[in-house]
Amino acid sequence: MKYFLSSLLLITTILFFASCNQTNDVFNELSSAEIARGFYQEVIVEKDMTKFNKYIGNTYIQHAPAYADGVEPLREELQENAASNNKIEILRVVGENDYAALHSLWTVGSEQYIYVDIWRIENGKLVAHWDQYQSPPNEVKNNNTMHAGPDTNINKNKNLKQNKERAVAVLKTFDNLEDLTAIENYVADDYIQHNPTVADKKSGLISLLNFLKSINYQSKTIIAKVIAQGDMVVIHSKVEDLNKKENAISGVVDIFRFDDNGMIIEHWDLIETMTGQSLNNNDPFEYPN
């Protein structure tokens, strides 16, 4: 009987670990976008802190200046969210290789905030994080909100390399207002604009660029990360206003949606002034790869 129980215990243990490994294998096979969406939905939206360790392991490198580095500060931050009345809505998720960007709307009391969180995923866990956020302004120049619109269509078989190049070219136009070639060639006439300070359509974007040229606006844009999936391209960049002496650096996230012809048909963005102050020692624009 003793031998039988020992054998039974051994078999049960083997089956248990085999089941755990199978579960981990399935989880590791999820795409970066699926893992990021799962974490946000279960831990942040549904506020289920029992799922925290499912997505967060022993390492969490924090690049967002508003938060301290490491796993435990993240846990504490999310426990506060779990105890709050915050309402969070996932808008769209874009994932490529080891990275995922998640666009979300937060309602905190009477205030709204739009976020883009970016993670690096390793072995099925979120191991590094960047973000930018913005509050919607009261005055707007188009009839679109900062958050409305479709989620990523991951079933669209797009030319991601071409879309990335075109999105970067359009963004770089702000550094060279003399040349609007990328706007003319890659932006659709009926372009939907979600930046609240810009009028709708391609004509609205061109009007903004002409205005910036008239006031001698000068900027330097450094691309930190580009992530593409389906019909979306996300660009995280560091933008310096060369005319400013204070608060000249902004963290910017642009999201572009492309049609089947490789034309940009919709755009969202966030612009956050960077103060230079941070609760961690990591560069908010530095990515390992």
PDB file of C-alpha atoms in Angstrom:
ATOM      1  CA  MET A   1       0.000   0.000   0.000  1.00  0.00           C
ATOM      2  CA  LYS A   2       2.865   2.383   0.912  1.00  0.00           C
ATOM      3  CA  TYR A   3       4.537   1.682  -2.446  1.00  0.00           C
ATOM      4  CA  PHE A   4       1.238   2.191  -4.267  1.00  0.00           C
ATOM      5  CA  LEU A   5       0.664   5.580  -2.592  1.00  0.00           C
ATOM      6  CA  SER A   6       4.210   6.701  -3.377  1.00  0.00           C
ATOM      7  CA  SER A   7       3.771   5.737  -7.029  1.00  0.00           C
ATOM      8  CA  LEU A   8       0.404   7.474  -7.158  1.00  0.00           C
ATOM      9  CA  LEU A   9       1.941  10.630  -5.661  1.00  0.00           C
ATOM     10  CA  LEU A  10       4.752  10.527  -8.210  1.00  0.00           C
ATOM     11  CA  ILE A  11       2.323  10.166 -11.123  1.00  0.00           C
ATOM     12  CA  THR A  12       0.134  12.978  -9.804  1.00  0.00           C
ATOM     13  CA  THR A  13       3.165  15.258  -9.454  1.00  0.00           C
ATOM     14  CA  ILE A  14       4.302  14.480 -12.991  1.00  0.00           C
ATOM     15  CA  LEU A  15       0.849  15.182 -14.378  1.00  0.00           C
ATOM     16  CA  PHE A  16       0.624  18.437 -12.406  1.00  0.00           C
ATOM     17  CA  PHE A  17       3.907  19.802 -13.739  1.00  0.00           C
ATOM     18  CA  ALA A  18       3.102  18.584 -17.239  1.00  0.00           C
ATOM     19  CA  SER A  19      -0.189  20.488 -17.028  1.00  0.00           C
ATOM     20  CA  CYS A  20       1.620  23.617 -15.778  1.00  0.00           C
ATOM     21  CA  ASN A  21       4.182  23.413 -18.591  1.00  0.00           C
ATOM     22  CA  GLN A  22       1.420  22.948 -21.152  1.00  0.00           C
ATOM     23  CA  THR A  23      -0.391  26.004 -19.777  1.00  0.00           C
ATOM     24  CA  ASN A  24       2.805  28.052 -19.869  1.00  0.00           C
ATOM     25  CA  ASP A  25       3.519  26.908 -23.431  1.00  0.00           C
ATOM     26  CA  VAL A  26       0.043  27.976 -24.543  1.00  0.00           C
ATOM     27  CA  PHE A  27       0.451  31.341 -22.792  1.00  0.00           C
ATOM     28  CA  ASN A  28       3.874  31.888 -24.368  1.00  0.00           C
ATOM     29  CA  GLU A  29       2.389  31.203 -27.796  1.00  0.00           C
ATOM     30  CA  LEU A  30       0.013  34.159 -27.443  1.00  0.00           C
ATOM     31  CA  SER A  31       0.963  37.226 -29.428  1.00  0.00           C
ATOM     32  CA  SER A  32       2.343  40.281 -27.668  1.00  0.00           C
ATOM     33  CA  ALA A  33      -0.913  42.102 -28.415  1.00  0.00           C
ATOM     34  CA  GLU A  34      -2.991  39.294 -26.848  1.00  0.00           C
ATOM     35  CA  ILE A  35      -0.848  39.272 -23.708  1.00  0.00           C
ATOM     36  CA  ALA A  36      -1.006  43.066 -23.315  1.00  0.00           C
ATOM     37  CA  ARG A  37      -4.762  43.084 -23.901  1.00  0.00           C
ATOM     38  CA  GLY A  38      -5.265  40.251 -21.420  1.00  0.00           C
ATOM     39  CA  PHE A  39      -3.261  42.043 -18.724  1.00  0.00           C
ATOM     40  CA  TYR A  40      -5.114  45.315 -19.222  1.00  0.00           C
ATOM     41  CA  GLN A  41      -8.539  43.693 -19.364  1.00  0.00           C
ATOM     42  CA  GLU A  42      -8.145  41.354 -16.394  1.00  0.00           C
ATOM     43  CA  VAL A  43      -5.910  43.328 -14.029  1.00  0.00           C
ATOM     44  CA  ILE A  44      -6.688  46.957 -14.880  1.00  0.00           C
ATOM     45  CA  VAL A  45     -10.206  47.074 -16.360  1.00  0.00           C
ATOM     46  CA  GLU A  46     -11.708  44.237 -14.291  1.00  0.00           C
ATOM     47  CA  LYS A  47      -9.367  45.031 -11.341  1.00  0.00           C
ATOM     48  CA  ASP A  48      -8.625  41.379 -10.609  1.00  0.00           C
ATOM     49  CA  MET A  49      -5.294  41.493  -8.775  1.00  0.00           C
ATOM     50  CA  THR A  50      -5.239  37.700  -8.466  1.00  0.00           C
ATOM     51  CA  LYS A  51      -4.213  37.714 -12.163  1.00  0.00           C
ATOM     52  CA  PHE A  52      -1.219  40.016 -11.571  1.00  0.00           C
ATOM     53  CA  ASN A  53       1.388  37.224 -11.412  1.00  0.00           C
ATOM     54  CA  LYS A  54      -0.042  35.691 -14.562  1.00  0.00           C
ATOM     55  CA  TYR A  55       1.361  38.605 -16.540  1.00  0.00           C
ATOM     56  CA  ILE A  56       4.135  40.068 -14.358  1.00  0.00           C
ATOM     57  CA  GLY A  57       7.195  38.046 -13.342  1.00  0.00           C
ATOM     58  CA  ASN A  58      10.299  38.968 -11.358  1.00  0.00           C
ATOM     59  CA  THR A  59      11.377  41.838 -13.615  1.00  0.00           C
ATOM     60  CA  TYR A  60       9.595  45.052 -14.535  1.00  0.00           C
ATOM     61  CA  ILE A  61      11.692  47.901 -15.930  1.00  0.00           C
ATOM     62  CA  GLN A  62       9.763  51.137 -15.664  1.00  0.00           C
ATOM     63  CA  HIS A  63      10.476  53.893 -18.207  1.00  0.00           C
ATOM     64  CA  ALA A  64       7.374  56.018 -17.529  1.00  0.00           C
ATOM     65  CA  PRO A  65       8.533  58.943 -15.336  1.00  0.00           C
ATOM     66  CA  ALA A  66       5.422  58.942 -13.134  1.00  0.00           C
ATOM     67  CA  TYR A  67       6.205  55.535 -11.606  1.00  0.00           C
ATOM     68  CA  ALA A  68       8.992  53.939  -9.596  1.00  0.00           C
ATOM     69  CA  ASP A  69      10.985  51.059 -11.040  1.00  0.00           C
ATOM     70  CA  GLY A  70      10.262  47.412 -10.314  1.00  0.00           C
ATOM     71  CA  VAL A  71       7.469  44.913  -9.762  1.00  0.00           C
ATOM     72  CA  GLU A  72       6.296  45.965  -6.296  1.00  0.00           C
ATOM     73  CA  PRO A  73       5.644  49.645  -7.146  1.00  0.00           C
ATOM     74  CA  LEU A  74       3.559  48.426 -10.095  1.00  0.00           C
ATOM     75  CA  ARG A  75       1.635  46.070  -7.837  1.00  0.00           C
ATOM     76  CA  GLU A  76       0.946  48.901  -5.368  1.00  0.00           C
ATOM     77  CA  GLU A  77      -0.187  51.230  -8.165  1.00  0.00           C
ATOM     78  CA  LEU A  78      -2.594  48.656  -9.542  1.00  0.00           C
ATOM     79  CA  GLN A  79      -3.930  47.789  -6.097  1.00  0.00           C
ATOM     80  CA  GLU A  80      -4.869  51.464  -5.727  1.00  0.00           C
ATOM     81  CA  ASN A  81      -6.628  51.284  -9.089  1.00  0.00           C
ATOM     82  CA  ALA A  82      -8.430  48.090  -8.007  1.00  0.00           C
ATOM     83  CA  ALA A  83      -9.784  49.906  -4.955  1.00  0.00           C
ATOM     84  CA  SER A  84     -10.935  52.919  -6.992  1.00  0.00           C
ATOM     85  CA  ASN A  85     -13.978  53.803  -9.068  1.00  0.00           C
ATOM     86  CA  ASN A  86     -11.837  54.393 -12.144  1.00  0.00           C
ATOM     87  CA  LYS A  87     -13.442  53.345 -15.421  1.00  0.00           C
ATOM     88  CA  ILE A  88     -11.077  52.168 -18.127  1.00  0.00           C
ATOM     89  CA  GLU A  89     -11.826  51.307 -21.748  1.00  0.00           C
ATOM     90  CA  ILE A  90      -9.439  49.570 -24.129  1.00  0.00           C
ATOM     91  CA  LEU A  91      -9.538  51.351 -27.473  1.00  0.00           C
ATOM     92  CA  ARG A  92      -7.052  49.546 -29.705  1.00  0.00           C
ATOM     93  CA  VAL A  93      -4.005  47.296 -29.386  1.00  0.00           C
ATOM     94  CA  VAL A  94      -1.082  46.983 -31.791  1.00  0.00           C
ATOM     95  CA  GLY A  95       1.531  44.274 -31.342  1.00  0.00           C
ATOM     96  CA  GLU A  96       4.661  43.319 -33.252  1.00  0.00           C
ATOM     97  CA  ASN A  97       7.264  40.755 -32.203  1.00  0.00           C
ATOM     98  CA  ASP A  98       8.147  41.432 -28.546  1.00  0.00           C
ATOM     99  CA  TYR A  99       6.275  44.750 -28.270  1.00  0.00           C
ATOM    100  CA  ALA A 100       2.676  45.819 -27.807  1.00  0.00           C
ATOM    101  CA  ALA A 101       1.057  49.265 -27.631  1.00  0.00           C
ATOM    102  CA  LEU A 102      -2.339  49.694 -25.993  1.00  0.00           C
ATOM    103  CA  HIS A 103      -4.499  52.813 -26.442  1.00  0.00           C
ATOM    104  CA  SER A 104      -6.983  53.410 -23.619  1.00  0.00           C
ATOM    105  CA  LEU A 105      -9.491  55.872 -22.180  1.00  0.00           C
ATOM    106  CA  TRP A 106      -9.506  56.466 -18.409  1.00  0.00           C
ATOM    107  CA  THR A 107     -12.307  58.189 -16.548  1.00  0.00           C
ATOM    108  CA  VAL A 108     -11.119  59.246 -13.091  1.00  0.00           C
ATOM    109  CA  GLY A 109     -13.890  61.059 -11.274  1.00  0.00           C
ATOM    110  CA  SER A 110     -14.990  63.841 -13.614  1.00  0.00           C
ATOM    111  CA  GLU A 111     -11.694  63.846 -15.543  1.00  0.00           C
ATOM    112  CA  GLN A 112     -10.724  61.906 -18.659  1.00  0.00           C
ATOM    113  CA  TYR A 113      -7.246  60.807 -19.722  1.00  0.00           C
ATOM    114  CA  ILE A 114      -6.079  59.141 -22.906  1.00  0.00           C
ATOM    115  CA  TYR A 115      -3.132  56.759 -22.510  1.00  0.00           C
ATOM    116  CA  VAL A 116      -0.852  54.750 -24.735  1.00  0.00           C
ATOM    117  CA  ASP A 117       1.074  52.077 -22.827  1.00  0.00           C
ATOM    118  CA  ILE A 118       3.895  50.199 -24.534  1.00  0.00           C
ATOM    119  CA  TRP A 119       5.380  46.963 -23.199  1.00  0.00           C
ATOM    120  CA  ARG A 120       8.180  44.615 -24.051  1.00  0.00           C
ATOM    121  CA  ILE A 121       7.153  40.981 -23.613  1.00  0.00           C
ATOM    122  CA  GLU A 122       9.553  38.185 -22.735  1.00  0.00           C
ATOM    123  CA  ASN A 123       8.556  34.538 -22.164  1.00  0.00           C
ATOM    124  CA  GLY A 124       4.904  35.528 -21.890  1.00  0.00           C
ATOM    125  CA  LYS A 125       5.515  38.223 -19.247  1.00  0.00           C
ATOM    126  CA  LEU A 126       5.468  42.029 -19.426  1.00  0.00           C
ATOM    127  CA  VAL A 127       9.035  43.010 -18.508  1.00  0.00           C
ATOM    128  CA  ALA A 128       9.403  46.680 -19.507  1.00  0.00           C
ATOM    129  CA  HIS A 129       6.995  49.600 -19.852  1.00  0.00           C
ATOM    130  CA  TRP A 130       6.728  53.043 -21.465  1.00  0.00           C
ATOM    131  CA  ASP A 131       3.735  55.389 -21.639  1.00  0.00           C
ATOM    132  CA  GLN A 132       2.432  58.821 -22.590  1.00  0.00           C
ATOM    133  CA  TYR A 133      -0.887  60.417 -21.696  1.00  0.00           C
ATOM    134  CA  GLN A 134      -2.967  63.514 -22.393  1.00  0.00           C
ATOM    135  CA  SER A 135      -6.198  65.047 -21.129  1.00  0.00           C
ATOM    136  CA  PRO A 136      -8.644  66.042 -23.886  1.00  0.00           C
ATOM    137  CA  PRO A 137      -8.856  69.852 -24.223  1.00  0.00           C
ATOM    138  CA  ASN A 138     -12.124  71.736 -23.955  1.00  0.00           C
ATOM    139  CA  GLU A 139     -11.818  73.433 -27.357  1.00  0.00           C
ATOM    140  CA  VAL A 140     -11.667  71.230 -30.447  1.00  0.00           C
ATOM    141  CA  LYS A 141     -11.320  71.850 -34.176  1.00  0.00           C
ATOM    142  CA  ASN A 142     -12.970  68.684 -35.470  1.00  0.00           C
ATOM    143  CA  ASN A 143     -16.052  66.598 -34.646  1.00  0.00           C
ATOM    144  CA  ASN A 144     -14.052  63.524 -33.638  1.00  0.00           C
ATOM    145  CA  THR A 145     -13.011  62.627 -30.105  1.00  0.00           C
ATOM    146  CA  MET A 146      -9.439  61.734 -29.185  1.00  0.00           C
ATOM    147  CA  HIS A 147     -10.419  58.106 -28.715  1.00  0.00           C
ATOM    148  CA  ALA A 148     -13.255  57.094 -31.086  1.00  0.00           C
ATOM    149  CA  GLY A 149     -12.681  54.795 -34.020  1.00  0.00           C
ATOM    150  CA  PRO A 150     -11.947  51.154 -34.833  1.00  0.00           C
ATOM    151  CA  ASP A 151      -9.625  48.698 -33.141  1.00  0.00           C
ATOM    152  CA  THR A 152      -6.735  47.206 -35.096  1.00  0.00           C
ATOM    153  CA  ASN A 153      -7.815  44.954 -37.945  1.00  0.00           C
ATOM    154  CA  ILE A 154      -5.204  42.232 -37.506  1.00  0.00           C
ATOM    155  CA  ASN A 155      -6.654  40.232 -40.401  1.00  0.00           C
ATOM    156  CA  LYS A 156      -5.630  42.859 -42.919  1.00  0.00           C
ATOM    157  CA  ASN A 157      -2.551  41.648 -44.792  1.00  0.00           C
ATOM    158  CA  LYS A 158      -0.788  44.987 -45.034  1.00  0.00           C
ATOM    159  CA  ASN A 159       2.691  45.942 -46.231  1.00  0.00           C
ATOM    160  CA  LEU A 160       3.963  46.752 -42.750  1.00  0.00           C
ATOM    161  CA  LYS A 161       7.416  47.856 -43.898  1.00  0.00           C
ATOM    162  CA  GLN A 162       5.909  50.312 -46.375  1.00  0.00           C
ATOM    163  CA  ASN A 163       3.347  51.569 -43.852  1.00  0.00           C
ATOM    164  CA  LYS A 164       6.059  52.178 -41.266  1.00  0.00           C
ATOM    165  CA  GLU A 165       8.145  54.140 -43.748  1.00  0.00           C
ATOM    166  CA  ARG A 166       5.172  56.245 -44.814  1.00  0.00           C
ATOM    167  CA  ALA A 167       4.062  56.959 -41.247  1.00  0.00           C
ATOM    168  CA  VAL A 168       7.583  58.072 -40.288  1.00  0.00           C
ATOM    169  CA  ALA A 169       7.821  60.240 -43.416  1.00  0.00           C
ATOM    170  CA  VAL A 170       4.546  61.992 -42.573  1.00  0.00           C
ATOM    171  CA  LEU A 171       5.691  62.548 -38.990  1.00  0.00           C
ATOM    172  CA  LYS A 172       9.062  63.915 -40.093  1.00  0.00           C
ATOM    173  CA  THR A 173       7.274  66.547 -42.188  1.00  0.00           C
ATOM    174  CA  PHE A 174       6.906  68.585 -38.988  1.00  0.00           C
ATOM    175  CA  ASP A 175      10.715  68.923 -38.929  1.00  0.00           C
ATOM    176  CA  ASN A 176      10.817  70.183 -42.517  1.00  0.00           C
ATOM    177  CA  LEU A 177       7.762  72.315 -43.269  1.00  0.00           C
ATOM    178  CA  GLU A 178       9.135  73.255 -46.689  1.00  0.00           C
ATOM    179  CA  ASP A 179       8.433  69.776 -48.038  1.00  0.00           C
ATOM    180  CA  LEU A 180       4.866  68.437 -47.858  1.00  0.00           C
ATOM    181  CA  THR A 181       5.499  65.584 -50.308  1.00  0.00           C
ATOM    182  CA  ALA A 182       4.761  62.835 -47.782  1.00  0.00           C
ATOM    183  CA  ILE A 183       1.469  64.475 -46.841  1.00  0.00           C
ATOM    184  CA  GLU A 184       0.419  64.834 -50.463  1.00  0.00           C
ATOM    185  CA  ASN A 185       1.424  61.266 -51.371  1.00  0.00           C
ATOM    186  CA  TYR A 186       0.493  59.217 -48.305  1.00  0.00           C
ATOM    187  CA  VAL A 187      -2.495  60.928 -46.623  1.00  0.00           C
ATOM    188  CA  ALA A 188      -6.007  60.301 -47.956  1.00  0.00           C
ATOM    189  CA  ASP A 189      -8.228  63.274 -48.779  1.00  0.00           C
ATOM    190  CA  ASP A 190     -10.882  62.100 -46.285  1.00  0.00           C
ATOM    191  CA  TYR A 191      -8.310  61.513 -43.534  1.00  0.00           C
ATOM    192  CA  ILE A 192     -10.035  61.314 -40.121  1.00  0.00           C
ATOM    193  CA  GLN A 193      -8.257  63.511 -37.592  1.00  0.00           C
ATOM    194  CA  HIS A 194      -8.511  62.777 -33.857  1.00  0.00           C
ATOM    195  CA  ASN A 195      -6.002  65.391 -32.730  1.00  0.00           C
ATOM    196  CA  PRO A 196      -8.429  67.950 -31.239  1.00  0.00           C
ATOM    197  CA  THR A 197      -6.322  70.954 -32.293  1.00  0.00           C
ATOM    198  CA  VAL A 198      -6.401  70.101 -36.017  1.00  0.00           C
ATOM    199  CA  ALA A 199      -9.253  70.310 -38.507  1.00  0.00           C
ATOM    200  CA  ASP A 200     -10.470  67.149 -40.236  1.00  0.00           C
ATOM    201  CA  LYS A 201      -9.279  65.771 -43.602  1.00  0.00           C
ATOM    202  CA  LYS A 202      -5.942  66.156 -45.404  1.00  0.00           C
ATOM    203  CA  SER A 203      -6.739  69.796 -46.036  1.00  0.00           C
ATOM    204  CA  GLY A 204      -6.925  70.389 -42.282  1.00  0.00           C
ATOM    205  CA  LEU A 205      -3.487  68.842 -41.759  1.00  0.00           C
ATOM    206  CA  ILE A 206      -1.997  70.935 -44.557  1.00  0.00           C
ATOM    207  CA  SER A 207      -3.549  74.077 -43.049  1.00  0.00           C
ATOM    208  CA  LEU A 208      -1.878  73.281 -39.718  1.00  0.00           C
ATOM    209  CA  LEU A 209       1.503  72.742 -41.371  1.00  0.00           C
ATOM    210  CA  ASN A 210       1.190  76.014 -43.288  1.00  0.00           C
ATOM    211  CA  PHE A 211       0.312  77.815 -40.048  1.00  0.00           C
ATOM    212  CA  LEU A 212       3.338  76.323 -38.277  1.00  0.00           C
ATOM    213  CA  LYS A 213       5.510  77.439 -41.167  1.00  0.00           C
ATOM    214  CA  SER A 214       4.101  80.984 -40.929  1.00  0.00           C
ATOM    215  CA  ILE A 215       5.140  81.251 -37.248  1.00  0.00           C
ATOM    216  CA  ASN A 216       8.569  79.732 -37.961  1.00  0.00           C
ATOM    217  CA  TYR A 217       7.923  76.606 -35.902  1.00  0.00           C
ATOM    218  CA  GLN A 218      10.998  74.403 -35.740  1.00  0.00           C
ATOM    219  CA  SER A 219      11.221  70.937 -34.237  1.00  0.00           C
ATOM    220  CA  LYS A 220      13.514  67.959 -33.934  1.00  0.00           C
ATOM    221  CA  THR A 221      11.857  64.544 -33.860  1.00  0.00           C
ATOM    222  CA  ILE A 222      13.700  61.451 -32.663  1.00  0.00           C
ATOM    223  CA  ILE A 223      11.860  58.209 -33.355  1.00  0.00           C
ATOM    224  CA  ALA A 224      12.076  55.942 -30.308  1.00  0.00           C
ATOM    225  CA  LYS A 225       9.939  52.983 -31.414  1.00  0.00           C
ATOM    226  CA  VAL A 226       7.727  51.940 -34.337  1.00  0.00           C
ATOM    227  CA  ILE A 227       5.227  49.087 -33.930  1.00  0.00           C
ATOM    228  CA  ALA A 228       2.994  47.859 -36.758  1.00  0.00           C
ATOM    229  CA  GLN A 229       0.238  45.281 -37.040  1.00  0.00           C
ATOM    230  CA  GLY A 230      -2.639  44.840 -39.474  1.00  0.00           C
ATOM    231  CA  ASP A 231      -3.792  48.279 -40.579  1.00  0.00           C
ATOM    232  CA  MET A 232      -2.126  50.265 -37.760  1.00  0.00           C
ATOM    233  CA  VAL A 233       1.278  51.834 -37.136  1.00  0.00           C
ATOM    234  CA  VAL A 234       2.240  53.240 -33.730  1.00  0.00           C
ATOM    235  CA  ILE A 235       5.187  55.639 -33.387  1.00  0.00           C
ATOM    236  CA  HIS A 236       6.645  56.725 -30.052  1.00  0.00           C
ATOM    237  CA  SER A 237       8.878  59.752 -30.426  1.00  0.00           C
ATOM    238  CA  LYS A 238      10.771  62.434 -28.563  1.00  0.00           C
ATOM    239  CA  VAL A 239       9.976  65.860 -29.986  1.00  0.00           C
ATOM    240  CA  GLU A 240      11.925  69.017 -29.185  1.00  0.00           C
ATOM    241  CA  ASP A 241      10.435  72.443 -29.897  1.00  0.00           C
ATOM    242  CA  LEU A 242      13.560  74.330 -30.973  1.00  0.00           C
ATOM    243  CA  ASN A 243      11.903  77.696 -30.327  1.00  0.00           C
ATOM    244  CA  LYS A 244      11.286  76.999 -26.638  1.00  0.00           C
ATOM    245  CA  LYS A 245      13.745  77.435 -23.783  1.00  0.00           C
ATOM    246  CA  GLU A 246      11.607  75.702 -21.131  1.00  0.00           C
ATOM    247  CA  ASN A 247       9.448  72.573 -21.370  1.00  0.00           C
ATOM    248  CA  ALA A 248      10.736  72.085 -24.894  1.00  0.00           C
ATOM    249  CA  ILE A 249      10.633  68.259 -24.875  1.00  0.00           C
ATOM    250  CA  SER A 250       7.417  66.339 -25.485  1.00  0.00           C
ATOM    251  CA  GLY A 251       6.746  62.632 -25.498  1.00  0.00           C
ATOM    252  CA  VAL A 252       4.469  61.901 -28.447  1.00  0.00           C
ATOM    253  CA  VAL A 253       2.642  58.791 -29.577  1.00  0.00           C
ATOM    254  CA  ASP A 254       1.044  58.805 -33.044  1.00  0.00           C
ATOM    255  CA  ILE A 255      -1.254  56.060 -34.274  1.00  0.00           C
ATOM    256  CA  PHE A 256      -1.938  55.837 -38.019  1.00  0.00           C
ATOM    257  CA  ARG A 257      -4.560  53.636 -39.699  1.00  0.00           C
ATOM    258  CA  PHE A 258      -3.949  52.637 -43.325  1.00  0.00           C
ATOM    259  CA  ASP A 259      -6.334  51.594 -46.083  1.00  0.00           C
ATOM    260  CA  ASP A 260      -5.763  48.787 -48.581  1.00  0.00           C
ATOM    261  CA  ASN A 261      -3.892  51.153 -50.896  1.00  0.00           C
ATOM    262  CA  GLY A 262      -1.310  52.137 -48.303  1.00  0.00           C
ATOM    263  CA  MET A 263      -2.870  55.529 -47.645  1.00  0.00           C
ATOM    264  CA  ILE A 264      -3.256  56.957 -44.129  1.00  0.00           C
ATOM    265  CA  ILE A 265      -6.978  57.346 -43.474  1.00  0.00           C
ATOM    266  CA  GLU A 266      -7.106  57.955 -39.725  1.00  0.00           C
ATOM    267  CA  HIS A 267      -4.861  59.394 -37.012  1.00  0.00           C
ATOM    268  CA  TRP A 268      -4.767  59.583 -33.214  1.00  0.00           C
ATOM    269  CA  ASP A 269      -2.040  61.079 -31.060  1.00  0.00           C
ATOM    270  CA  LEU A 270      -0.976  62.014 -27.538  1.00  0.00           C
ATOM    271  CA  ILE A 271       1.368  64.848 -26.642  1.00  0.00           C
ATOM    272  CA  GLU A 272       2.807  64.992 -23.115  1.00  0.00           C
ATOM    273  CA  THR A 273       5.201  67.705 -21.918  1.00  0.00           C
ATOM    274  CA  MET A 274       8.247  66.072 -20.306  1.00  0.00           C
ATOM    275  CA  THR A 275       9.423  67.896 -17.178  1.00  0.00           C
ATOM    276  CA  GLY A 276      12.670  65.978 -16.773  1.00  0.00           C
ATOM    277  CA  GLN A 277      11.568  64.761 -13.347  1.00  0.00           C
ATOM    278  CA  SER A 278      11.140  61.035 -12.830  1.00  0.00           C
ATOM    279  CA  LEU A 279      10.567  58.468 -10.081  1.00  0.00           C
ATOM    280  CA  ASN A 280      12.937  56.066 -11.855  1.00  0.00           C
ATOM    281  CA  ASN A 281      16.387  56.288 -13.463  1.00  0.00           C
ATOM    282  CA  ASN A 282      15.396  54.922 -16.875  1.00  0.00           C
ATOM    283  CA  ASP A 283      15.253  56.923 -20.109  1.00  0.00           C
ATOM    284  CA  PRO A 284      11.577  57.374 -21.152  1.00  0.00           C
ATOM    285  CA  PHE A 285      12.580  57.076 -24.818  1.00  0.00           C
ATOM    286  CA  GLU A 286      15.170  54.289 -24.670  1.00  0.00           C
ATOM    287  CA  TYR A 287      14.329  50.848 -26.083  1.00  0.00           C
ATOM    288  CA  PRO A 288      16.701  47.880 -26.022  1.00  0.00           C
ATOM    289  CA  ASN A 289      15.836  46.783 -29.576  1.00  0.00           C
TER     290      ASN A 289
END
